[in-house]
CSV table of C-alpha atoms and ligand atoms in Angstrom, one decimal:
chain,number,residue,atom,x,y,z
A,1,MET,CA,-77.1,67.5,62.5
A,2,LYS,CA,-73.4,67.4,61.7
A,3,LEU,CA,-70.7,67.7,64.3
A,4,PRO,CA,-68.7,70.9,64.4
A,5,PHE,CA,-66.3,70.5,61.5
A,6,SER,CA,-64.3,67.3,62.2
A,7,GLY,CA,-65.6,67.2,65.7
A,8,ARG,CA,-62.2,67.5,67.4
A,9,ALA,CA,-59.9,70.3,68.3
A,10,LEU,CA,-57.4,71.1,65.5
A,11,THR,CA,-53.8,71.8,66.4
A,12,ALA,CA,-53.7,74.3,63.6
A,13,GLY,CA,-50.4,75.5,62.5
A,14,ALA,CA,-48.5,74.0,65.4
A,15,VAL,CA,-45.0,73.6,64.1
A,16,ALA,CA,-42.1,72.7,66.4
A,17,VAL,CA,-39.0,74.7,65.9
A,18,VAL,CA,-35.8,72.7,66.4
A,19,THR,CA,-32.3,74.1,66.4
A,20,LEU,CA,-29.3,72.1,65.4
A,21,THR,CA,-26.4,72.8,67.8
A,22,ALA,CA,-22.8,72.8,66.7
A,23,GLY,CA,-22.3,69.2,67.9
A,24,GLY,CA,-25.1,68.0,65.7
A,25,SER,CA,-27.6,67.3,68.5
A,26,VAL,CA,-31.1,68.7,68.4
A,27,ALA,CA,-32.1,71.3,70.9
A,28,GLY,CA,-35.6,72.3,71.7
A,29,VAL,CA,-37.3,68.9,71.2
A,30,ALA,CA,-40.0,68.3,73.7
A,31,SER,CA,-39.8,65.1,75.8
A,32,ALA,CA,-42.2,62.3,74.9
A,33,ALA,CA,-44.3,63.2,77.9
A,34,ASP,CA,-44.9,66.8,76.9
A,35,ARG,CA,-44.9,66.3,73.2
A,36,SER,CA,-48.1,67.9,71.9
A,37,GLY,CA,-47.6,67.5,68.2
A,38,PRO,CA,-48.3,64.6,65.9
A,39,ALA,CA,-47.5,61.1,67.2
A,40,PRO,CA,-44.0,59.8,66.3
A,41,GLY,CA,-43.9,58.5,62.8
A,42,THR,CA,-46.6,60.9,61.5
A,43,ALA,CA,-45.7,64.0,59.6
A,44,ALA,CA,-45.6,67.3,61.4
A,45,ALA,CA,-48.4,69.8,60.5
A,46,ALA,CA,-47.2,71.9,57.6
A,47,ALA,CA,-47.7,75.7,57.9
A,48,ALA,CA,-49.4,77.6,55.2
A,49,PRO,CA,-47.2,79.8,53.0
A,50,ASP,CA,-47.6,83.6,53.0
A,51,LEU,CA,-50.0,84.3,50.1
A,52,PRO,CA,-48.2,86.7,47.8
A,53,ILE,CA,-50.3,89.8,47.7
A,54,ALA,CA,-48.7,90.8,44.3
A,55,ASN,CA,-50.2,87.6,42.8
A,56,VAL,CA,-53.6,88.3,44.3
A,57,LYS,CA,-53.5,91.8,42.9
A,58,ALA,CA,-52.4,90.6,39.5
A,59,HIS,CA,-55.6,88.5,39.3
A,60,LEU,CA,-57.6,91.6,40.2
A,61,SER,CA,-56.0,93.5,37.4
A,62,GLN,CA,-57.0,90.7,35.0
A,63,PHE,CA,-60.6,90.9,36.3
A,64,GLN,CA,-60.5,94.7,35.8
A,65,SER,CA,-59.2,94.3,32.2
A,66,ILE,CA,-61.9,91.7,31.5
A,67,ALA,CA,-64.6,94.0,32.7
A,68,THR,CA,-63.2,97.0,30.8
A,69,ALA,CA,-63.1,94.9,27.6
A,70,ASN,CA,-66.7,93.6,28.1
A,71,GLY,CA,-68.9,96.6,28.8
A,72,GLY,CA,-67.6,97.4,32.2
A,73,ASN,CA,-68.9,94.4,34.2
A,74,ARG,CA,-68.4,90.6,34.8
A,75,ALA,CA,-72.1,90.0,35.5
A,76,HIS,CA,-74.1,86.8,35.1
A,77,GLY,CA,-75.0,86.1,31.5
A,78,ARG,CA,-72.6,88.7,30.1
A,79,PRO,CA,-69.3,88.0,28.3
A,80,GLY,CA,-67.2,89.4,31.2
A,81,TYR,CA,-68.4,86.6,33.4
A,82,LYS,CA,-67.4,83.8,31.1
A,83,ALA,CA,-64.1,85.5,30.4
A,84,SER,CA,-63.4,85.7,34.2
A,85,LEU,CA,-64.3,82.0,34.5
A,86,ASP,CA,-62.0,81.0,31.6
A,87,TYR,CA,-59.1,83.0,33.2
A,88,VAL,CA,-59.5,81.2,36.6
A,89,LYS,CA,-59.9,77.8,35.0
A,90,ALA,CA,-56.8,78.2,32.8
A,91,LYS,CA,-54.7,79.0,35.9
A,92,LEU,CA,-56.0,76.0,37.8
A,93,ASP,CA,-55.7,73.6,34.8
A,94,ALA,CA,-52.0,74.6,34.3
A,95,ALA,CA,-51.4,74.0,38.1
A,96,GLY,CA,-52.7,70.4,38.0
A,97,PHE,CA,-56.3,70.8,39.3
A,98,THR,CA,-59.1,68.7,38.1
A,99,THR,CA,-61.6,71.3,36.9
A,100,ARG,CA,-65.3,71.1,36.0
A,101,ILE,CA,-67.7,73.7,34.7
A,102,GLN,CA,-71.3,73.3,35.9
A,103,GLN,CA,-73.9,75.0,33.8
A,104,PHE,CA,-77.3,76.3,34.9
A,105,THR,CA,-79.9,78.8,33.7
A,106,ALA,CA,-80.9,81.9,35.6
A,107,SER,CA,-83.1,84.8,34.3
A,108,GLY,CA,-83.0,83.2,30.9
A,109,ARG,CA,-79.2,83.3,30.6
A,110,THR,CA,-76.7,80.5,31.0
A,111,GLY,CA,-74.6,80.6,34.2
A,112,TYR,CA,-71.5,78.7,35.2
A,113,ASN,CA,-69.9,77.4,38.4
A,114,LEU,CA,-66.3,76.4,38.3
A,115,ILE,CA,-65.3,73.5,40.6
A,116,ALA,CA,-61.6,72.6,41.1
A,117,ASP,CA,-60.4,69.5,42.9
A,118,TRP,CA,-56.9,69.0,44.2
A,119,PRO,CA,-56.1,65.3,43.5
A,120,GLY,CA,-55.6,63.3,46.7
A,121,GLY,CA,-56.7,63.4,50.3
A,122,ASP,CA,-59.5,61.5,51.9
A,123,ALA,CA,-62.6,61.8,49.6
A,124,ASN,CA,-64.8,61.2,52.6
A,125,GLN,CA,-63.5,64.3,54.3
A,126,VAL,CA,-63.7,67.3,51.9
A,127,VAL,CA,-62.6,70.8,52.9
A,128,MET,CA,-64.1,73.3,50.5
A,129,ALA,CA,-63.5,77.1,49.9
A,130,GLY,CA,-65.5,79.2,47.5
A,131,SER,CA,-66.3,82.7,46.2
A,132,HIS,CA,-68.7,84.2,43.8
A,133,LEU,CA,-67.1,85.3,40.6
A,134,ASP,CA,-70.0,87.4,39.2
A,135,SER,CA,-70.3,91.1,39.5
A,136,VAL,CA,-73.4,93.2,39.4
A,137,THR,CA,-74.1,94.8,36.0
A,138,SER,CA,-73.3,98.3,37.2
A,139,GLY,CA,-69.5,97.8,37.6
A,140,PRO,CA,-66.5,95.5,37.4
A,141,GLY,CA,-66.9,94.0,40.9
A,142,ILE,CA,-63.3,94.1,42.0
A,143,ASN,CA,-64.0,94.1,45.8
A,144,ASP,CA,-67.3,92.4,45.3
A,145,ASN,CA,-66.1,89.8,44.5
A,146,GLY,CA,-62.9,89.8,42.6
A,147,SER,CA,-61.2,90.0,46.0
A,148,GLY,CA,-62.5,86.7,47.3
A,149,SER,CA,-62.2,85.0,43.9
A,150,ALA,CA,-58.6,86.1,43.5
A,151,ALA,CA,-57.6,85.1,47.0
A,152,VAL,CA,-59.2,81.7,46.7
A,153,LEU,CA,-57.5,81.2,43.3
A,154,GLU,CA,-54.1,82.2,44.7
A,155,THR,CA,-54.7,79.8,47.7
A,156,ALA,CA,-55.3,77.0,45.3
A,157,LEU,CA,-52.2,77.9,43.3
A,158,ALA,CA,-50.2,78.0,46.5
A,159,VAL,CA,-51.4,74.5,47.3
A,160,ALA,CA,-50.1,73.3,43.9
A,161,ARG,CA,-46.8,75.2,44.2
A,162,SER,CA,-46.0,73.8,47.6
A,163,GLY,CA,-46.9,70.3,46.7
A,164,PHE,CA,-49.1,70.2,49.8
A,165,LYS,CA,-50.5,66.7,50.5
A,166,PRO,CA,-53.3,67.3,52.9
A,167,ALA,CA,-55.0,64.4,54.7
A,168,LYS,CA,-58.4,65.7,53.6
A,169,HIS,CA,-59.5,66.3,50.1
A,170,LEU,CA,-59.4,70.0,48.9
A,171,ARG,CA,-62.1,71.5,46.6
A,172,PHE,CA,-62.3,75.1,45.5
A,173,ALA,CA,-65.3,76.7,43.8
A,174,TRP,CA,-66.2,79.9,42.0
A,175,TRP,CA,-69.9,80.6,41.9
A,176,GLY,CA,-72.0,82.1,39.2
A,177,ALA,CA,-75.1,84.3,39.7
A,178,GLU,CA,-74.6,85.1,43.4
A,179,GLU,CA,-75.9,88.6,42.7
A,180,LEU,CA,-79.2,87.2,41.4
A,181,GLY,CA,-79.8,85.5,44.8
A,182,LEU,CA,-77.1,82.8,45.4
A,183,VAL,CA,-78.2,80.9,42.3
A,184,GLY,CA,-75.0,79.1,41.4
A,185,SER,CA,-74.1,77.9,44.9
A,186,ARG,CA,-77.7,76.8,45.5
A,187,TYR,CA,-77.6,74.9,42.2
A,188,TYR,CA,-74.4,73.1,43.2
A,189,VAL,CA,-75.7,72.1,46.6
A,190,ASN,CA,-79.1,71.0,45.3
A,191,SER,CA,-77.5,68.9,42.6
A,192,LEU,CA,-75.0,67.1,44.9
A,193,PRO,CA,-76.2,63.7,46.0
A,194,SER,CA,-76.8,63.7,49.7
A,195,ALA,CA,-74.1,61.1,50.2
A,196,ASP,CA,-71.6,63.6,48.7
A,197,ARG,CA,-73.0,66.5,50.7
A,198,ALA,CA,-72.3,64.5,53.9
A,199,LYS,CA,-68.6,64.2,52.9
A,200,ILE,CA,-68.1,68.0,53.0
A,201,ASP,CA,-66.4,68.6,56.4
A,202,GLY,CA,-66.6,72.4,55.9
A,203,TYR,CA,-67.4,75.1,53.4
A,204,LEU,CA,-65.4,78.4,53.7
A,205,ASN,CA,-66.9,81.5,51.9
A,206,PHE,CA,-65.1,84.6,50.9
A,207,ASP,CA,-67.2,87.5,49.6
A,208,MET,CA,-65.7,91.0,49.8
A,209,ILE,CA,-62.4,90.7,51.6
A,210,GLY,CA,-60.6,93.9,50.4
A,211,SER,CA,-63.0,96.6,51.3
A,212,PRO,CA,-61.4,100.1,51.1
A,213,ASN,CA,-62.5,101.1,54.6
A,214,PRO,CA,-62.2,97.7,56.1
A,215,GLY,CA,-63.5,95.8,59.0
A,216,TYR,CA,-62.4,92.3,60.0
A,217,PHE,CA,-65.5,90.2,60.3
A,218,VAL,CA,-65.6,86.4,60.9
A,219,TYR,CA,-68.7,84.4,60.3
A,220,ASP,CA,-70.3,83.1,63.5
A,221,ASP,CA,-71.1,79.6,62.3
A,222,ASP,CA,-69.1,76.4,62.7
A,223,PRO,CA,-67.0,76.9,65.9
A,224,VAL,CA,-63.9,75.2,64.7
A,225,ILE,CA,-63.7,77.2,61.5
A,226,GLU,CA,-64.5,80.4,63.4
A,227,LYS,CA,-61.8,79.8,66.0
A,228,THR,CA,-59.3,79.0,63.2
A,229,PHE,CA,-59.8,82.5,61.8
A,230,LYS,CA,-60.1,84.3,65.1
A,231,ASP,CA,-56.9,82.8,66.4
A,232,TYR,CA,-55.1,83.7,63.2
A,233,PHE,CA,-56.1,87.4,63.4
A,234,ALA,CA,-55.3,87.4,67.2
A,235,GLY,CA,-51.8,86.2,66.3
A,236,LEU,CA,-51.5,89.2,64.0
A,237,GLY,CA,-52.8,91.5,66.8
A,238,VAL,CA,-55.8,92.4,64.6
A,239,ALA,CA,-59.2,92.6,66.4
A,240,THR,CA,-62.1,90.8,64.8
A,241,GLU,CA,-65.9,91.1,65.1
A,242,ILE,CA,-68.7,88.7,64.3
A,243,GLU,CA,-70.1,89.3,60.8
A,244,THR,CA,-73.6,90.9,61.3
A,245,GLU,CA,-74.1,92.6,57.9
A,246,GLY,CA,-76.8,90.2,56.9
A,247,ASP,CA,-76.5,86.5,57.7
A,248,GLY,CA,-77.3,84.3,54.8
A,249,ARG,CA,-76.4,87.0,52.2
A,250,SER,CA,-73.7,85.0,50.5
A,251,ASP,CA,-72.9,81.5,49.1
A,252,HIS,CA,-72.4,79.8,52.4
A,253,ALA,CA,-76.2,79.9,53.0
A,254,PRO,CA,-77.1,77.0,50.8
A,255,PHE,CA,-74.4,74.9,52.4
A,256,LYS,CA,-75.5,75.9,55.9
A,257,ASN,CA,-79.1,75.1,55.0
A,258,ALA,CA,-78.0,71.6,53.9
A,259,GLY,CA,-76.3,71.0,57.2
A,260,VAL,CA,-72.7,71.6,56.1
A,261,PRO,CA,-70.5,73.4,58.7
A,262,VAL,CA,-69.6,76.8,57.3
A,263,GLY,CA,-67.4,79.8,58.0
A,264,GLY,CA,-65.8,82.7,56.3
A,265,LEU,CA,-64.4,86.2,56.3
A,266,PHE,CA,-65.9,89.6,55.2
A,267,SER,CA,-64.5,93.2,55.3
A,268,GLY,CA,-67.8,95.0,55.0
A,269,ALA,CA,-70.2,96.3,52.4
A,270,ASP,CA,-72.6,99.3,52.7
A,271,TYR,CA,-72.9,99.5,56.5
A,272,ARG,CA,-71.0,102.4,58.1
A,273,LYS,CA,-67.9,102.0,60.2
A,274,THR,CA,-68.6,103.1,63.8
A,275,SER,CA,-66.2,105.3,65.7
A,276,ALA,CA,-65.4,102.3,68.0
A,277,GLN,CA,-64.5,100.3,64.9
A,278,ALA,CA,-62.4,103.1,63.4
A,279,ALA,CA,-60.6,103.2,66.8
A,280,LYS,CA,-59.5,99.6,66.5
A,281,TRP,CA,-59.1,99.2,62.8
A,282,GLY,CA,-58.3,102.7,61.5
A,283,GLY,CA,-60.1,104.0,58.5
A,284,THR,CA,-63.0,106.5,58.5
A,285,ALA,CA,-65.8,106.4,61.0
A,286,GLY,CA,-69.3,107.3,59.7
A,287,GLN,CA,-68.4,106.1,56.2
A,288,PRO,CA,-69.4,102.7,54.6
A,289,PHE,CA,-66.9,99.9,54.7
A,290,ASP,CA,-67.2,99.9,50.9
A,291,ARG,CA,-68.6,103.2,49.4
A,292,CYS,CA,-68.4,101.6,45.9
A,293,TYR,CA,-70.5,98.6,46.8
A,294,HIS,CA,-72.5,97.5,43.7
A,295,SER,CA,-71.5,100.6,41.8
A,296,SER,CA,-69.2,101.5,38.9
A,297,CYS,CA,-66.4,102.6,41.1
A,298,ASP,CA,-65.8,99.1,42.4
A,299,THR,CA,-62.5,99.0,40.5
A,300,THR,CA,-58.9,98.1,41.3
A,301,ALA,CA,-58.7,101.4,43.1
A,302,ASN,CA,-61.4,100.2,45.5
A,303,ILE,CA,-59.2,97.8,47.4
A,304,ASN,CA,-57.4,98.1,50.7
A,305,ASP,CA,-54.2,96.2,50.2
A,306,THR,CA,-53.7,95.5,53.9
A,307,ALA,CA,-57.1,93.9,54.3
A,308,LEU,CA,-56.7,91.9,51.1
A,309,ASP,CA,-53.2,90.7,52.3
A,310,ARG,CA,-54.4,89.7,55.8
A,311,ASN,CA,-57.5,88.0,54.6
A,312,GLY,CA,-55.7,86.2,51.9
A,313,ASP,CA,-53.1,84.9,54.4
A,314,ALA,CA,-55.9,83.9,56.7
A,315,ILE,CA,-57.6,81.8,53.9
A,316,ALA,CA,-54.3,80.0,53.2
A,317,HIS,CA,-53.8,79.4,56.9
A,318,ALA,CA,-57.3,78.0,57.4
A,319,ILE,CA,-57.1,75.7,54.3
A,320,TRP,CA,-53.8,74.3,55.6
A,321,ALA,CA,-54.9,74.0,59.2
A,322,LEU,CA,-58.3,72.5,58.6
A,323,SER,CA,-57.1,69.9,56.1
A,324,GLN,CA,-54.3,68.1,58.0
B,1,LIG,N1,-73.3,89.0,49.2
B,1,LIG,C1,-73.4,90.5,49.1
B,1,LIG,C2,-73.1,90.8,47.6
B,1,LIG,O1,-72.4,90.0,47.0
B,1,LIG,C3,-72.4,91.2,50.0
B,1,LIG,C4,-72.7,91.0,51.4
B,1,LIG,C5,-73.5,91.8,52.1
B,1,LIG,C6,-72.2,90.1,52.3
B,1,LIG,N2,-73.6,91.3,53.4
B,1,LIG,C7,-72.8,90.3,53.5
B,1,LIG,C8,-71.3,89.0,52.1
B,1,LIG,C9,-72.4,89.5,54.6
B,1,LIG,C10,-71.0,88.2,53.2
B,1,LIG,C11,-71.6,88.4,54.4
B,1,LIG,O2,-73.6,91.7,47.1
B,2,ZN,ZN1,-70.7,89.6,46.7
């Protein structure tokens, strides 16, 4: 059994604020005795950038256009899936990631996972984030799961833009054939040598994070990852709940089953928002979190921008905080 994440408390996002006074001395620096940040001589923890919602939405528009041009979906074994993968891969390649396409077969059709490594960091301590990139055949899959795919892509691009040099190694993944039963992610985990599996400190999953009648759900798995997300939302003044809409219903399940610490975020699928949930989150009680779940109306109109923005920022925060 693996220890919770790195097995120690993380001082996520703790950044000292110092003020230069007129005389040039530095005010607000803690004395050595009460200094709680990194030891002298080590770099201060870098804070994650705000993830630009406009960029995340631009990726969603591209996924929508791809679906529209390819029979209305981005499903496994259909041309809209491969076009989605090529779009994400081109962005990552241009940003300096080392990308790899992993092929598999499911239901007689070729499927693809996309794996992107950010060069550097300790290869024995890998922090991973992933999302399924396939839709169902009945629609374009913009909330399920263009939302997670776009936010993970934008987080990876933010890593590149900022020149972030984390202590741990970062790996991002886009899974194929999730909608056929977690096929792509299971294929990846099963094909990883067990020595490499043991190097994954944590896997963070994002499947449906812009639901139109959103809830703010955090996976109740690895305690360090869970706390990282909960603390982030607490800082925003946004209440969270534990994800209960089907444990094991997304790509974190194969990782969890292999003993990898997992976590993630979710804004709700076809369960209905209760009145207590509407009281704390707004939106409509008695209606599903996503009334277009697995249907043709899961378009760019099926996104709550506030939820997408908060969850995207939370992903970036967690990647930064957990990898330093
Ligand atoms: N994985 C499901 C899908 O893609 C959506 C889903 C339902 C889900 N319940 C969940 C995702 C709980 C994460 C957690 O269709
Ligand atoms: Zn999904």
